[in-house]
Amino acid sequence: MELLQNDLFLRAARGEKTERVPVWMMRQAGRILAEYRAVREKAGSFIQLATTPELAAEVTIQPVDLLGVDAAIIFSDILVVPEAMGLPYEMEEKRGPVFPNVVKTTADIDALRIADPETDLGYVLEAIKIVKRDLNGRVPLIGFAGAPFTIFCYMVEGRGSKTFSVAKKALYADPEFSHKLLQKITDSTIAYLKAQIAVGANLVQIFDSWAGILSPEQYREYSLPYIKQICDAVTEAPVTVFAKGAFFARQEIGQLSCSVVGLDWNMDAAESRVLIPNKTLQGNLDPCVLYAPYDQIRKEVRKMIDTFGTQHYIANLGHGVYPDTDPDKVRCFIDTVKEYSSNL
């Protein structure tokens, strides 16, 4: 068992008693920090940064040093999985990820491989090893992957979208194709998450970023069963499931064999406690609160903690921190969580 100087995050994830509420943020290693931007410039591109283990490790650790968060999350991208399966992507400035080729037919699925983490994603595993060495037990490290449906969206659509209508069309028009691709993504994701844990990730988070575009019925068919497979298979470390927009599926997500359920800012905290009584909850401050004056941020954070309570709870935002957020406002959020919850 690894000895951690600060294990608050892991204890909360496991449902154990904590002296205060642990806090970290999605996208905490990113453009809010001038130090990150300097490393990103040195790397030359986002993909170069994500695939150079020493640089990815450096920006992973920055929020621990500069912001005082209770956990680090490996700097990577959910789209490394389709690339590892044989579908490379490019990152265009201002437009985000773009896949030059997309999956359209069953033959396209057959041409993909189930990713081998050691060979296809070795750079992520190497970055985790470096982070673990350099963190030296200060805080836990979170690994992650995209949920199969979210990855499916990009592989079929080829780019980000407000509606993902091309991907959703496939669910209605060709369920057999859809399930076949989702299963291949799931098999790759299970292997990848297990490999992250094997080299040092203390917890893994599944990001279902596009969960909210599905109807409840579609979510039950095309997303939940595949997330369930992952939760059932990954038993070596705690698992967090974060399904943005899937407010309708909270109760069902709460029945998965995960330890933590992440909530976005549209999910009411008190209602979520009733729907998910036996899990640790994570979230869910609106990232836009961090644009407010300091007193308002403190007020909103205190209100959030009052609603969630101080146990079985991990403070976070309801999605990733926005890149133009003032780092001092971010520190205000983190410090308020620590100070307020320590005194309750």
GROMACS .gro file of C-alpha atoms in nm:
model
  344
    1MET     CA    1   0.000   0.000   0.000
    2GLU     CA    2   0.148   0.335  -0.105
    3LEU     CA    3   0.210   0.580   0.177
    4LEU     CA    4   0.074   0.924   0.087
    5GLN     CA    5   0.144   1.243   0.282
    6ASN     CA    6  -0.203   1.369   0.186
    7ASP     CA    7  -0.454   1.090   0.127
    8LEU     CA    8  -0.772   1.295   0.190
    9PHE     CA    9  -0.892   1.254  -0.170
   10LEU     CA   10  -0.853   0.876  -0.165
   11ARG     CA   11  -1.011   0.838   0.177
   12ALA     CA   12  -1.310   1.043   0.063
   13ALA     CA   13  -1.334   0.833  -0.256
   14ARG     CA   14  -1.340   0.516  -0.048
   15GLY     CA   15  -1.611   0.658   0.177
   16GLU     CA   16  -1.383   0.693   0.479
   17LYS     CA   17  -1.395   0.978   0.731
   18THR     CA   18  -1.195   1.292   0.641
   19GLU     CA   19  -1.087   1.589   0.853
   20ARG     CA   20  -1.188   1.828   0.578
   21VAL     CA   21  -1.325   1.818   0.224
   22PRO     CA   22  -1.061   1.732  -0.040
   23VAL     CA   23  -1.056   1.952  -0.351
   24TRP     CA   24  -0.923   1.934  -0.707
   25MET     CA   25  -1.049   2.058  -1.044
   26MET     CA   26  -1.105   1.912  -1.385
   27ARG     CA   27  -0.870   2.081  -1.636
   28GLN     CA   28  -0.658   2.211  -1.348
   29ALA     CA   29  -0.343   2.145  -1.552
   30GLY     CA   30  -0.404   2.393  -1.830
   31ARG     CA   31  -0.419   2.740  -1.971
   32ILE     CA   32  -0.519   2.913  -1.647
   33LEU     CA   33  -0.153   2.879  -1.546
   34ALA     CA   34   0.119   3.090  -1.710
   35GLU     CA   35   0.360   2.810  -1.621
   36TYR     CA   36   0.153   2.565  -1.826
   37ARG     CA   37   0.147   2.804  -2.124
   38ALA     CA   38   0.527   2.827  -2.111
   39VAL     CA   39   0.565   2.449  -2.128
   40ARG     CA   40   0.300   2.425  -2.401
   41GLU     CA   41   0.494   2.681  -2.605
   42LYS     CA   42   0.814   2.485  -2.555
   43ALA     CA   43   0.638   2.168  -2.674
   44GLY     CA   44   0.513   2.338  -2.990
   45SER     CA   45   0.168   2.180  -2.993
   46PHE     CA   46  -0.091   2.026  -2.763
   47ILE     CA   47  -0.035   1.677  -2.903
   48GLN     CA   48   0.342   1.712  -2.869
   49LEU     CA   49   0.294   1.815  -2.506
   50ALA     CA   50   0.059   1.524  -2.434
   51THR     CA   51   0.292   1.270  -2.599
   52THR     CA   52   0.620   1.387  -2.441
   53PRO     CA   53   0.624   1.213  -2.100
   54GLU     CA   54   0.861   1.457  -1.926
   55LEU     CA   55   0.657   1.762  -2.031
   56ALA     CA   56   0.320   1.596  -1.960
   57ALA     CA   57   0.449   1.507  -1.614
   58GLU     CA   58   0.568   1.863  -1.553
   59VAL     CA   59   0.227   2.018  -1.625
   60THR     CA   60   0.050   1.742  -1.427
   61ILE     CA   61   0.237   1.845  -1.112
   62GLN     CA   62   0.206   2.223  -1.160
   63PRO     CA   63  -0.141   2.257  -0.996
   64VAL     CA   64  -0.019   2.069  -0.688
   65ASP     CA   65   0.267   2.318  -0.645
   66LEU     CA   66   0.091   2.634  -0.762
   67LEU     CA   67  -0.272   2.586  -0.651
   68GLY     CA   68  -0.253   2.344  -0.359
   69VAL     CA   69  -0.500   2.085  -0.489
   70ASP     CA   70  -0.539   1.752  -0.306
   71ALA     CA   71  -0.489   1.535  -0.616
   72ALA     CA   72  -0.305   1.550  -0.948
   73ILE     CA   73  -0.464   1.426  -1.272
   74ILE     CA   74  -0.239   1.299  -1.548
   75PHE     CA   75  -0.212   1.545  -1.837
   76SER     CA   76  -0.346   1.367  -2.143
   77ASP     CA   77  -0.652   1.362  -2.368
   78ILE     CA   78  -0.950   1.129  -2.398
   79LEU     CA   79  -0.879   1.098  -2.773
   80VAL     CA   80  -0.555   0.908  -2.726
   81VAL     CA   81  -0.771   0.591  -2.717
   82PRO     CA   82  -0.910   0.616  -3.073
   83GLU     CA   83  -0.560   0.706  -3.192
   84ALA     CA   84  -0.426   0.395  -3.018
   85MET     CA   85  -0.698   0.193  -3.195
   86GLY     CA   86  -0.574   0.317  -3.532
   87LEU     CA   87  -0.773   0.638  -3.582
   88PRO     CA   88  -0.534   0.934  -3.542
   89TYR     CA   89  -0.656   1.286  -3.467
   90GLU     CA   90  -0.521   1.638  -3.506
   91MET     CA   91  -0.572   1.932  -3.271
   92GLU     CA   92  -0.663   2.249  -3.458
   93GLU     CA   93  -0.625   2.583  -3.277
   94LYS     CA   94  -0.965   2.742  -3.196
   95ARG     CA   95  -1.149   2.440  -3.343
   96GLY     CA   96  -1.036   2.152  -3.124
   97PRO     CA   97  -0.985   1.788  -3.226
   98VAL     CA   98  -1.037   1.675  -3.584
   99PHE     CA   99  -1.020   1.319  -3.721
  100PRO     CA  100  -0.905   1.312  -4.087
  101ASN     CA  101  -1.075   0.970  -4.118
  102VAL     CA  102  -1.395   0.857  -3.948
  103VAL     CA  103  -1.558   0.521  -3.881
  104LYS     CA  104  -1.848   0.470  -4.122
  105THR     CA  105  -1.880   0.096  -4.187
  106THR     CA  106  -1.841  -0.238  -4.014
  107ALA     CA  107  -1.528  -0.287  -4.227
  108ASP     CA  108  -1.388   0.033  -4.072
  109ILE     CA  109  -1.449  -0.116  -3.726
  110ASP     CA  110  -1.278  -0.439  -3.828
  111ALA     CA  111  -0.975  -0.238  -3.939
  112LEU     CA  112  -0.938  -0.091  -3.590
  113ARG     CA  113  -0.742  -0.275  -3.323
  114ILE     CA  114  -0.807  -0.314  -2.953
  115ALA     CA  115  -0.544  -0.079  -2.811
  116ASP     CA  116  -0.242  -0.230  -2.641
  117PRO     CA  117  -0.157   0.016  -2.363
  118GLU     CA  118   0.212  -0.073  -2.339
  119THR     CA  119   0.282  -0.031  -2.710
  120ASP     CA  120   0.012   0.212  -2.826
  121LEU     CA  121  -0.010   0.432  -2.514
  122GLY     CA  122   0.331   0.382  -2.359
  123TYR     CA  123   0.394   0.759  -2.348
  124VAL     CA  124   0.099   0.806  -2.106
  125LEU     CA  125   0.222   0.522  -1.885
  126GLU     CA  126   0.572   0.669  -1.888
  127ALA     CA  127   0.434   1.011  -1.789
  128ILE     CA  128   0.249   0.847  -1.496
  129LYS     CA  129   0.573   0.683  -1.379
  130ILE     CA  130   0.757   1.018  -1.389
  131VAL     CA  131   0.474   1.195  -1.203
  132LYS     CA  132   0.471   0.928  -0.932
  133ARG     CA  133   0.846   0.961  -0.888
  134ASP     CA  134   0.839   1.341  -0.874
  135LEU     CA  135   0.527   1.371  -0.658
  136ASN     CA  136   0.698   1.136  -0.413
  137GLY     CA  137   0.375   1.057  -0.228
  138ARG     CA  138   0.261   1.416  -0.174
  139VAL     CA  139  -0.089   1.363  -0.319
  140PRO     CA  140  -0.267   1.086  -0.511
  141LEU     CA  141  -0.267   1.071  -0.892
  142ILE     CA  142  -0.585   1.038  -1.098
  143GLY     CA  143  -0.582   0.850  -1.428
  144PHE     CA  144  -0.867   0.879  -1.675
  145ALA     CA  145  -1.031   0.784  -2.002
  146GLY     CA  146  -1.333   0.893  -2.202
  147ALA     CA  147  -1.653   0.691  -2.170
  148PRO     CA  148  -1.715   0.468  -2.474
  149PHE     CA  149  -2.013   0.670  -2.600
  150THR     CA  150  -1.820   0.999  -2.585
  151ILE     CA  151  -1.529   0.841  -2.776
  152PHE     CA  152  -1.778   0.692  -3.024
  153CYS     CA  153  -1.909   1.044  -3.093
  154TYR     CA  154  -1.568   1.167  -3.208
  155MET     CA  155  -1.481   0.852  -3.405
  156VAL     CA  156  -1.807   0.866  -3.604
  157GLU     CA  157  -1.854   1.245  -3.627
  158GLY     CA  158  -1.485   1.332  -3.679
  159ARG     CA  159  -1.490   1.654  -3.473
  160GLY     CA  160  -1.663   1.826  -3.185
  161SER     CA  161  -2.027   1.920  -3.236
  162LYS     CA  162  -2.317   2.076  -3.046
  163THR     CA  163  -2.556   1.799  -3.149
  164PHE     CA  164  -2.338   1.506  -3.265
  165SER     CA  165  -2.622   1.434  -3.506
  166VAL     CA  166  -2.402   1.212  -3.728
  167ALA     CA  167  -2.309   0.995  -3.430
  168LYS     CA  168  -2.668   0.988  -3.301
  169LYS     CA  169  -2.795   0.899  -3.648
  170ALA     CA  170  -2.579   0.585  -3.633
  171LEU     CA  171  -2.751   0.477  -3.310
  172TYR     CA  172  -3.092   0.492  -3.477
  173ALA     CA  173  -2.993   0.380  -3.827
  174ASP     CA  174  -2.747   0.102  -3.745
  175PRO     CA  175  -2.761  -0.027  -3.387
  176GLU     CA  176  -2.548  -0.331  -3.475
  177PHE     CA  177  -2.265  -0.109  -3.607
  178SER     CA  178  -2.296   0.116  -3.302
  179HIS     CA  179  -2.277  -0.165  -3.047
  180LYS     CA  180  -1.984  -0.327  -3.228
  181LEU     CA  181  -1.779  -0.006  -3.222
  182LEU     CA  182  -1.879   0.072  -2.861
  183GLN     CA  183  -1.762  -0.274  -2.752
  184LYS     CA  184  -1.425  -0.234  -2.921
  185ILE     CA  185  -1.378   0.106  -2.753
  186THR     CA  186  -1.480  -0.049  -2.419
  187ASP     CA  187  -1.227  -0.332  -2.450
  188SER     CA  188  -0.952  -0.080  -2.532
  189THR     CA  189  -1.055   0.145  -2.241
  190ILE     CA  190  -1.055  -0.135  -1.982
  191ALA     CA  191  -0.702  -0.237  -2.081
  192TYR     CA  192  -0.587   0.126  -2.076
  193LEU     CA  193  -0.728   0.208  -1.732
  194LYS     CA  194  -0.587  -0.112  -1.581
  195ALA     CA  195  -0.246  -0.022  -1.726
  196GLN     CA  196  -0.265   0.329  -1.575
  197ILE     CA  197  -0.337   0.179  -1.233
  198ALA     CA  198  -0.057  -0.077  -1.272
  199VAL     CA  199   0.201   0.203  -1.312
  200GLY     CA  200   0.069   0.421  -1.030
  201ALA     CA  201  -0.271   0.585  -1.084
  202ASN     CA  202  -0.450   0.580  -0.747
  203LEU     CA  203  -0.799   0.634  -0.891
  204VAL     CA  204  -0.938   0.650  -1.245
  205GLN     CA  205  -1.215   0.875  -1.374
  206ILE     CA  206  -1.443   0.800  -1.668
  207PHE     CA  207  -1.548   1.117  -1.853
  208ASP     CA  208  -1.881   1.085  -2.037
  209SER     CA  209  -1.864   1.438  -2.171
  210TRP     CA  210  -2.147   1.400  -2.425
  211ALA     CA  211  -2.385   1.196  -2.209
  212GLY     CA  212  -2.635   1.482  -2.209
  213ILE     CA  213  -2.710   1.462  -2.582
  214LEU     CA  214  -2.882   1.125  -2.540
  215SER     CA  215  -3.238   1.056  -2.432
  216PRO     CA  216  -3.272   0.850  -2.113
  217GLU     CA  217  -3.370   0.547  -2.322
  218GLN     CA  218  -3.068   0.581  -2.552
  219TYR     CA  219  -2.838   0.640  -2.257
  220ARG     CA  220  -2.955   0.312  -2.102
  221GLU     CA  221  -2.877   0.127  -2.426
  222TYR     CA  222  -2.567   0.297  -2.564
  223SER     CA  223  -2.375   0.433  -2.268
  224LEU     CA  224  -2.456   0.282  -1.928
  225PRO     CA  225  -2.394  -0.085  -2.021
  226TYR     CA  226  -2.043  -0.001  -2.146
  227ILE     CA  227  -1.957   0.213  -1.843
  228LYS     CA  228  -2.086  -0.077  -1.629
  229GLN     CA  229  -1.846  -0.314  -1.806
  230ILE     CA  230  -1.557  -0.082  -1.723
  231CYS     CA  231  -1.660  -0.039  -1.357
  232ASP     CA  232  -1.702  -0.416  -1.317
  233ALA     CA  233  -1.366  -0.490  -1.480
  234VAL     CA  234  -1.152  -0.222  -1.313
  235THR     CA  235  -1.129  -0.346  -0.955
  236GLU     CA  236  -0.767  -0.250  -0.877
  237ALA     CA  237  -0.847   0.111  -0.772
  238PRO     CA  238  -1.151   0.331  -0.706
  239VAL     CA  239  -1.342   0.455  -1.012
  240THR     CA  240  -1.523   0.788  -1.059
  241VAL     CA  241  -1.798   0.821  -1.321
  242PHE     CA  242  -1.866   1.174  -1.446
  243ALA     CA  243  -2.151   1.192  -1.699
  244LYS     CA  244  -2.209   1.554  -1.796
  245GLY     CA  245  -2.574   1.633  -1.861
  246ALA     CA  246  -2.704   1.289  -1.762
  247PHE     CA  247  -2.908   1.419  -1.469
  248PHE     CA  248  -3.177   1.162  -1.561
  249ALA     CA  249  -2.936   0.872  -1.506
  250ARG     CA  250  -2.800   0.965  -1.163
  251GLN     CA  251  -2.979   0.687  -0.980
  252GLU     CA  252  -2.861   0.424  -1.232
  253ILE     CA  253  -2.504   0.558  -1.229
  254GLY     CA  254  -2.519   0.537  -0.849
  255GLN     CA  255  -2.590   0.163  -0.880
  256LEU     CA  256  -2.271   0.097  -1.079
  257SER     CA  257  -1.971  -0.057  -0.905
  258CYS     CA  258  -1.792   0.278  -0.893
  259SER     CA  259  -1.678   0.460  -0.579
  260VAL     CA  260  -1.748   0.822  -0.678
  261VAL     CA  261  -2.016   0.989  -0.889
  262GLY     CA  262  -1.918   1.323  -1.042
  263LEU     CA  263  -2.195   1.583  -1.076
  264ASP     CA  264  -2.217   1.876  -1.316
  265TRP     CA  265  -2.355   2.213  -1.204
  266ASN     CA  266  -2.707   2.134  -1.328
  267MET     CA  267  -2.739   1.846  -1.083
  268ASP     CA  268  -2.891   1.949  -0.751
  269ALA     CA  269  -2.672   1.841  -0.459
  270ALA     CA  270  -2.947   1.756  -0.208
  271GLU     CA  271  -3.150   1.567  -0.468
  272SER     CA  272  -2.835   1.380  -0.578
  273ARG     CA  273  -2.769   1.269  -0.218
  274VAL     CA  274  -3.118   1.113  -0.212
  275LEU     CA  275  -3.075   0.947  -0.554
  276ILE     CA  276  -2.720   0.826  -0.479
  277PRO     CA  277  -2.717   0.750  -0.106
  278ASN     CA  278  -2.423   0.510  -0.087
  279LYS     CA  279  -2.151   0.678  -0.293
  280THR     CA  280  -1.909   0.963  -0.253
  281LEU     CA  281  -2.022   1.263  -0.461
  282GLN     CA  282  -1.789   1.499  -0.647
  283GLY     CA  283  -1.861   1.847  -0.778
  284ASN     CA  284  -2.025   2.070  -0.867
  285LEU     CA  285  -1.962   2.448  -0.860
  286ASP     CA  286  -2.048   2.625  -1.185
  287PRO     CA  287  -1.708   2.718  -1.337
  288CYS     CA  288  -1.853   3.064  -1.413
  289VAL     CA  289  -1.871   3.135  -1.039
  290LEU     CA  290  -1.494   3.184  -1.061
  291TYR     CA  291  -1.550   3.499  -1.268
  292ALA     CA  292  -1.733   3.656  -0.972
  293PRO     CA  293  -1.579   3.882  -0.703
  294TYR     CA  294  -1.388   3.700  -0.429
  295ASP     CA  295  -1.661   3.744  -0.166
  296GLN     CA  296  -1.918   3.594  -0.400
  297ILE     CA  297  -1.691   3.295  -0.475
  298ARG     CA  298  -1.647   3.231  -0.102
  299LYS     CA  299  -2.022   3.258  -0.044
  300GLU     CA  300  -2.103   3.011  -0.326
  301VAL     CA  301  -1.838   2.764  -0.209
  302ARG     CA  302  -1.966   2.772   0.149
  303LYS     CA  303  -2.322   2.719   0.025
  304MET     CA  304  -2.207   2.422  -0.184
  305ILE     CA  305  -2.032   2.257   0.112
  306ASP     CA  306  -2.331   2.321   0.339
  307THR     CA  307  -2.551   2.134   0.091
  308PHE     CA  308  -2.320   1.840   0.023
  309GLY     CA  309  -2.187   1.806   0.378
  310THR     CA  310  -1.824   1.741   0.466
  311GLN     CA  311  -1.818   1.359   0.442
  312HIS     CA  312  -1.839   1.131   0.136
  313TYR     CA  313  -1.771   1.440  -0.069
  314ILE     CA  314  -1.495   1.572  -0.298
  315ALA     CA  315  -1.516   1.940  -0.393
  316ASN     CA  316  -1.475   2.019  -0.761
  317LEU     CA  317  -1.629   2.228  -1.035
  318GLY     CA  318  -1.928   2.106  -1.234
  319HIS     CA  319  -1.701   2.075  -1.538
  320GLY     CA  320  -1.349   2.184  -1.625
  321VAL     CA  321  -1.213   2.523  -1.521
  322TYR     CA  322  -1.238   2.769  -1.811
  323PRO     CA  323  -0.904   2.875  -1.966
  324ASP     CA  324  -0.951   3.250  -1.911
  325THR     CA  325  -1.015   3.214  -1.535
  326ASP     CA  326  -0.791   3.420  -1.306
  327PRO     CA  327  -0.562   3.178  -1.115
  328ASP     CA  328  -0.614   3.385  -0.798
  329LYS     CA  329  -0.989   3.321  -0.822
  330VAL     CA  330  -0.909   2.950  -0.856
  331ARG     CA  331  -0.693   2.970  -0.542
  332CYS     CA  332  -0.980   3.145  -0.365
  333PHE     CA  333  -1.208   2.849  -0.450
  334ILE     CA  334  -0.953   2.593  -0.328
  335ASP     CA  335  -0.859   2.783  -0.011
  336THR     CA  336  -1.224   2.843   0.081
  337VAL     CA  337  -1.302   2.470   0.052
  338LYS     CA  338  -1.009   2.390   0.280
  339GLU     CA  339  -1.069   2.661   0.539
  340TYR     CA  340  -1.448   2.637   0.559
  341SER     CA  341  -1.472   2.258   0.568
  342SER     CA  342  -1.194   2.231   0.829
  343ASN     CA  343  -1.405   2.433   1.073
  344LEU     CA  344  -1.735   2.250   1.031
   0.00000   0.00000   0.00000
